[in-house]
Coordinates of C-alpha atoms in Angstrom, one line a residue:
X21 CA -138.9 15.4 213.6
X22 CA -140.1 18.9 212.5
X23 CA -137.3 20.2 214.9
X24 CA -134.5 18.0 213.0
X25 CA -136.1 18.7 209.4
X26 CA -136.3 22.8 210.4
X27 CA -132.6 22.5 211.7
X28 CA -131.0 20.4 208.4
X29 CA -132.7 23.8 205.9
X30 CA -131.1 26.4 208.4
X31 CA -127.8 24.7 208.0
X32 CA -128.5 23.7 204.2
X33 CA -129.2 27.6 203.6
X34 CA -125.8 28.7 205.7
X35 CA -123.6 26.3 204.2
X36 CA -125.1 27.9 200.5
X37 CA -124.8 31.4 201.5
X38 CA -121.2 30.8 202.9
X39 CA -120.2 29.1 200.0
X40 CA -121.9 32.3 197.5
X41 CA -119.7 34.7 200.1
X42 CA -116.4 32.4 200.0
X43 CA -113.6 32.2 196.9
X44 CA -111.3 29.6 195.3
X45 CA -109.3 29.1 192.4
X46 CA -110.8 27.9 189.5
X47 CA -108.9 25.4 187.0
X48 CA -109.3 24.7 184.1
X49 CA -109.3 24.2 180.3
X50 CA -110.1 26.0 177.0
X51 CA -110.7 23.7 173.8
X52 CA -110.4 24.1 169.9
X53 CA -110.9 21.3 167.8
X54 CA -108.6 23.6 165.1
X55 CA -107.4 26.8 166.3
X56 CA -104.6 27.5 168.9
X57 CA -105.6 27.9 172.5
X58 CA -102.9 29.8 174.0
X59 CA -103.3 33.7 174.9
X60 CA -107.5 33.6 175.3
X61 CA -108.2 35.8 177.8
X62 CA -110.3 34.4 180.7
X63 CA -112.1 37.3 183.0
X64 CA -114.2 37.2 185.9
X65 CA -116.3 40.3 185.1
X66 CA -118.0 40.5 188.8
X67 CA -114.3 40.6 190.3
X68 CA -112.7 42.5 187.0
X69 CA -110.3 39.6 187.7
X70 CA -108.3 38.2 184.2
X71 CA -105.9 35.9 183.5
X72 CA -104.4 34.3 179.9
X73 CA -104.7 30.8 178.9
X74 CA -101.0 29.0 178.7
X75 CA -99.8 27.1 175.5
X76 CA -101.9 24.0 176.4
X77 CA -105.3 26.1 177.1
X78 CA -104.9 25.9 181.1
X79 CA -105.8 28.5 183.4
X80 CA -106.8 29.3 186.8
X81 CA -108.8 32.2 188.4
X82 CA -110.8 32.9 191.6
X83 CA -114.3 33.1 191.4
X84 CA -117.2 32.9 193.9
X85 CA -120.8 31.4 193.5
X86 CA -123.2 34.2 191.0
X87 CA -119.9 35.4 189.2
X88 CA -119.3 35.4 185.5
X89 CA -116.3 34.6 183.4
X90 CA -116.1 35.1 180.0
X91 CA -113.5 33.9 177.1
X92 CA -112.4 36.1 174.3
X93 CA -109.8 35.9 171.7
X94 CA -109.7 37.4 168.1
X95 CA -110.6 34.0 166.3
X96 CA -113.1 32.7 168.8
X97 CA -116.7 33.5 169.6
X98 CA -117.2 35.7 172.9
X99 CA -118.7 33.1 175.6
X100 CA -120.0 33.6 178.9
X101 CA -120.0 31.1 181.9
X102 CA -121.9 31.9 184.8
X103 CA -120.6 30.1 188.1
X104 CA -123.4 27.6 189.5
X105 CA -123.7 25.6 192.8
X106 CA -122.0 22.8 190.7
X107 CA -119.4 24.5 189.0
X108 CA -117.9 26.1 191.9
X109 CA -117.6 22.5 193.6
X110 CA -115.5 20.9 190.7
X111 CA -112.1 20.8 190.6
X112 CA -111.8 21.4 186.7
X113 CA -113.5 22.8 184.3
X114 CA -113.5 22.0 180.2
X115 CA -114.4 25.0 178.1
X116 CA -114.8 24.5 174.1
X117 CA -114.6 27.7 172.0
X118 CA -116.1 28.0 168.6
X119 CA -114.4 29.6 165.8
X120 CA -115.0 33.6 165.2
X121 CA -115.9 34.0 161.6
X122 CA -116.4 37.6 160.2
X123 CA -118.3 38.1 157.3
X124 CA -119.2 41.5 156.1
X125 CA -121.8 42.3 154.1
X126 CA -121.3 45.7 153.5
X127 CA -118.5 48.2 154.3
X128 CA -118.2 52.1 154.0
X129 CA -115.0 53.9 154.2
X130 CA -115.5 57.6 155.9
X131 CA -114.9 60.0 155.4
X132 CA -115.1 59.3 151.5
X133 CA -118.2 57.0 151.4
X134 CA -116.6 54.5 149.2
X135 CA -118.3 51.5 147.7
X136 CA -115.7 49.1 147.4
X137 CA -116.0 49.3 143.5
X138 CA -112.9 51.3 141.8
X139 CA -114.5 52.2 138.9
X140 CA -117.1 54.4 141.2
X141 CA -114.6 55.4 143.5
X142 CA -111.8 57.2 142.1
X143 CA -113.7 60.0 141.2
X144 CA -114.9 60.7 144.3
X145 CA -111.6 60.6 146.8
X146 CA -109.8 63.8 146.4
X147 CA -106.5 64.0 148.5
X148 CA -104.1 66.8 149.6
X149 CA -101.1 67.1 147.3
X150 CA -98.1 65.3 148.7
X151 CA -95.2 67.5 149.5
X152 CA -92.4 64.7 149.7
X153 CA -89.7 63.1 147.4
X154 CA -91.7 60.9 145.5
X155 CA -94.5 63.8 144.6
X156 CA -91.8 66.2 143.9
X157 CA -89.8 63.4 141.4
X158 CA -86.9 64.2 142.8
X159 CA -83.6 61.6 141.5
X160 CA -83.7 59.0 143.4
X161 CA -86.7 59.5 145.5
X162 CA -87.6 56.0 145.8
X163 CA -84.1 54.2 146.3
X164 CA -84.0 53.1 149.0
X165 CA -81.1 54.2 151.7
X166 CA -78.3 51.7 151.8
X167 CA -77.2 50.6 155.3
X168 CA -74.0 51.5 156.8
X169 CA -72.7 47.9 155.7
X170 CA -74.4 48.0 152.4
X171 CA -71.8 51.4 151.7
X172 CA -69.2 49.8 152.6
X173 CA -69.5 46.7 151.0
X174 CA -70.5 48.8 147.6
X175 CA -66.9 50.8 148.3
X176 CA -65.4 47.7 148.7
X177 CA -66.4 46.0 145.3
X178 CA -67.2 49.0 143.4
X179 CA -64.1 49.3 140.3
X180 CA -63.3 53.4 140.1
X181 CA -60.4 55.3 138.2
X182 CA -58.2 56.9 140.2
X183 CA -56.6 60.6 138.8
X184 CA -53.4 61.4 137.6
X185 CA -50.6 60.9 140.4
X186 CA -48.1 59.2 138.0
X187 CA -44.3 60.1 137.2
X188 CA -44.4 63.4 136.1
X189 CA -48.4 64.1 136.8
X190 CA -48.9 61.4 134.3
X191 CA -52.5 60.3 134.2
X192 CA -54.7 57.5 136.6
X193 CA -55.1 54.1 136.5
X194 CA -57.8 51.4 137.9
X195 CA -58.1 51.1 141.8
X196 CA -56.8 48.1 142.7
X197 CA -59.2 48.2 145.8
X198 CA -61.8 45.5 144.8
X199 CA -59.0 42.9 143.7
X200 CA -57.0 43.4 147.1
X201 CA -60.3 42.7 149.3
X202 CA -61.1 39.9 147.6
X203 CA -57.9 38.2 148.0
X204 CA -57.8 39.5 151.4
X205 CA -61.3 38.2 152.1
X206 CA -62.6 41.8 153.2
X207 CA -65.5 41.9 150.5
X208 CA -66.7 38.1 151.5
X209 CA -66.8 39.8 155.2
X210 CA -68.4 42.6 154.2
X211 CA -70.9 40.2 152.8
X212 CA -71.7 38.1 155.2
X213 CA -72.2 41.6 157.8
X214 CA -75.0 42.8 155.3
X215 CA -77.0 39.5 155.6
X216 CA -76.2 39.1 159.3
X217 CA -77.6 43.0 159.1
X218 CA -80.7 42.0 157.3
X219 CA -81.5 38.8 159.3
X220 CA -81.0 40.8 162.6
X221 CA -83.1 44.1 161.2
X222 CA -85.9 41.1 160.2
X223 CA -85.8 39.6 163.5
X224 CA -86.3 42.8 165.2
X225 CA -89.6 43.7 163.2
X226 CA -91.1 40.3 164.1
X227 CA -90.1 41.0 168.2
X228 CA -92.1 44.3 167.5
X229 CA -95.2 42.0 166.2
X230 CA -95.7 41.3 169.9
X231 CA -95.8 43.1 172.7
X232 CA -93.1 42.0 176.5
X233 CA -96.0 40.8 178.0
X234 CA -97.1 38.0 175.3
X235 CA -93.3 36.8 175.8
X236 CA -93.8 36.4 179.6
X237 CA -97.2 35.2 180.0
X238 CA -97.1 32.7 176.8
X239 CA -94.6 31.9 175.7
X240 CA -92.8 32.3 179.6
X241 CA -89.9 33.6 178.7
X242 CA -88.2 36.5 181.7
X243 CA -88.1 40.4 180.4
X244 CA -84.4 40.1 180.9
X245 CA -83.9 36.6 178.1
X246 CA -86.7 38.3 175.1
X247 CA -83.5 39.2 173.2
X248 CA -81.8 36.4 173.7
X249 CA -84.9 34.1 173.0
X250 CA -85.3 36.0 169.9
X251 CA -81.6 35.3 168.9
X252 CA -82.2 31.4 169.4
X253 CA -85.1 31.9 167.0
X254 CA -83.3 33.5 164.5
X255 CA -80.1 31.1 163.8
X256 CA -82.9 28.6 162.9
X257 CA -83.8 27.5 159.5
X258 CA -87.4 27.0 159.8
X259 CA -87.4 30.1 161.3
X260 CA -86.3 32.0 158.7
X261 CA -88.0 30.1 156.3
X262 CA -91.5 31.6 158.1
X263 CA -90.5 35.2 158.3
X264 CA -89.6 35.1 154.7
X265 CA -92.9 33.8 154.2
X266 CA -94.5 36.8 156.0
X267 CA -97.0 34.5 157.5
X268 CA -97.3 35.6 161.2
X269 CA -99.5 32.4 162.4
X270 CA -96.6 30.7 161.0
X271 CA -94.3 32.6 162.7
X272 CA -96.1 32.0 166.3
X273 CA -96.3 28.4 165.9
X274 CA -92.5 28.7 165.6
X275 CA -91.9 30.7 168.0
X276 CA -94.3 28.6 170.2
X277 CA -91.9 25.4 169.4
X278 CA -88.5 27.3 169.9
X279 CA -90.2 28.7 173.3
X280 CA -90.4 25.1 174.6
X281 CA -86.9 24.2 173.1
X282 CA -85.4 27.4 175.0
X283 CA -87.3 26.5 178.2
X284 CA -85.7 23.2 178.2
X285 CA -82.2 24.4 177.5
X286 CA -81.9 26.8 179.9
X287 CA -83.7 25.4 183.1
X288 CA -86.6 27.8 183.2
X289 CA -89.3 25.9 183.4

């Protein structure tokens, strides 16, 4: 019996110290009861192994018994969870994250030491003079520079007086230039260029919110479609509607939608 009982620990203590030496892919889940799950990043800081969470939360990662992953994400507190005897033999695990709140109590600006309070403070920043447009007051420092579409459409529409070139050098007339494109529909073209100008120039600044990588890992969209993707987002209303609003977790709930739309539509998922 002592023989049996002595044999059963040796194995017991193999099978534990194989298991601590062996790796497998973890799965599993991470949970908000409010805030968006996707792009948390998950790393096993033993292995310097990391992966990001998809749009649902999921992810998977290779660990080994006596490792330690830990979550992190701007909005969520930093957790840590070491991997047990039990945790390595279960197939999934759930992981809730709590909400990252920053309050400050205090905050000091260097190198000026400011307080916060304007009153106090604006005697005591003293700044290199400017050398630029503005500082200068030079004309028209702070119009801003029309786009190449802009100009034309202001040539287009703009009434001018042309100079003598009559009978006998007699003198100039009005330009019939902005009554011709009208009719001719140049100036409703020239229109509809600037906006398509400004939407496109508006898209571009929100695809520069994120960087390639967020595209491909989140939202799963290939390097070679971003543009493409980012097209499909713009031509819709709701869209719009969010950049305008200049709210960017509006804009990434969006984006998040279209991403799933766009999947579907082109067979990438």
């Amino acid at each position: 019996m002592r023989k049996c009982l002595f044999a059963l620990v040796v194995f017991a203590t193999q099978w534990t110290f194989a298991q601590e030496g062996e790796s497998k892919l973890l799965q599993g889940r991470v949970s908000s009861t409010d805030k968006d799950v996707v792009g948390v990043v998950v790393q096993n800081t033993t292995t310097r192994d990391a992966v990001i969470t998809d749009l649902e939360g999921n992810f998977s990662i290779r660990v080994r018994v006596k490792d330690t992953l830990v979550f992190s994400a701007v909005h969520f507190l930093r957790k840590s969870l070491p991997v047990t005897q039990a945790l390595y033999r279960s197939n999934f695990v759930e992981v809730p994250m709590q909400e990252f709140v920053n309050q400050l109590r205090e905050v000091v600006v260097s190198p000026y030491n400011l307080t916060g309070d304007l009153t106090r403070d604006i005697d005591r920043v003293t700044l290199e003079k400017d050398v630029s447009a503005e500082a200068l007051n030079l004309p028209n420092a702070h119009q801003r520079i029309p786009t190449q579409s802009e100009r034309k459409l202001q040539e287009a529409s703009s009434m001018s007086v042309t100079a003598g070139g009559g009978l006998g050098g007699a003198g100039g007339g009005m330009s019939l230039n902005p009554i011709i494109n009208a009719i001719t529909g140049r100036t409703k073209m020239l229109k509809k260029r600037v906006e398509v100008d400004k939407t496109y120039a508006q898209t571009r600044q929100i695809q520069g919110f994120y960087t390639d990588s967020l595209f491909v890992s989140t939202l799963k969209i290939p390097m070679q479609k971003i543009d493409d993707f980012m097209y499909f987002c713009e031509v819709d209303e709701a869209f719009q509607a969010a950049v305008e609003s200049q709210d960017k977790l509006r804009i990434w709930d969006i984006m998040l939608q279209k991403s799933r739309a766009y999947r579907e539509n082109n067979d990438l998922d």
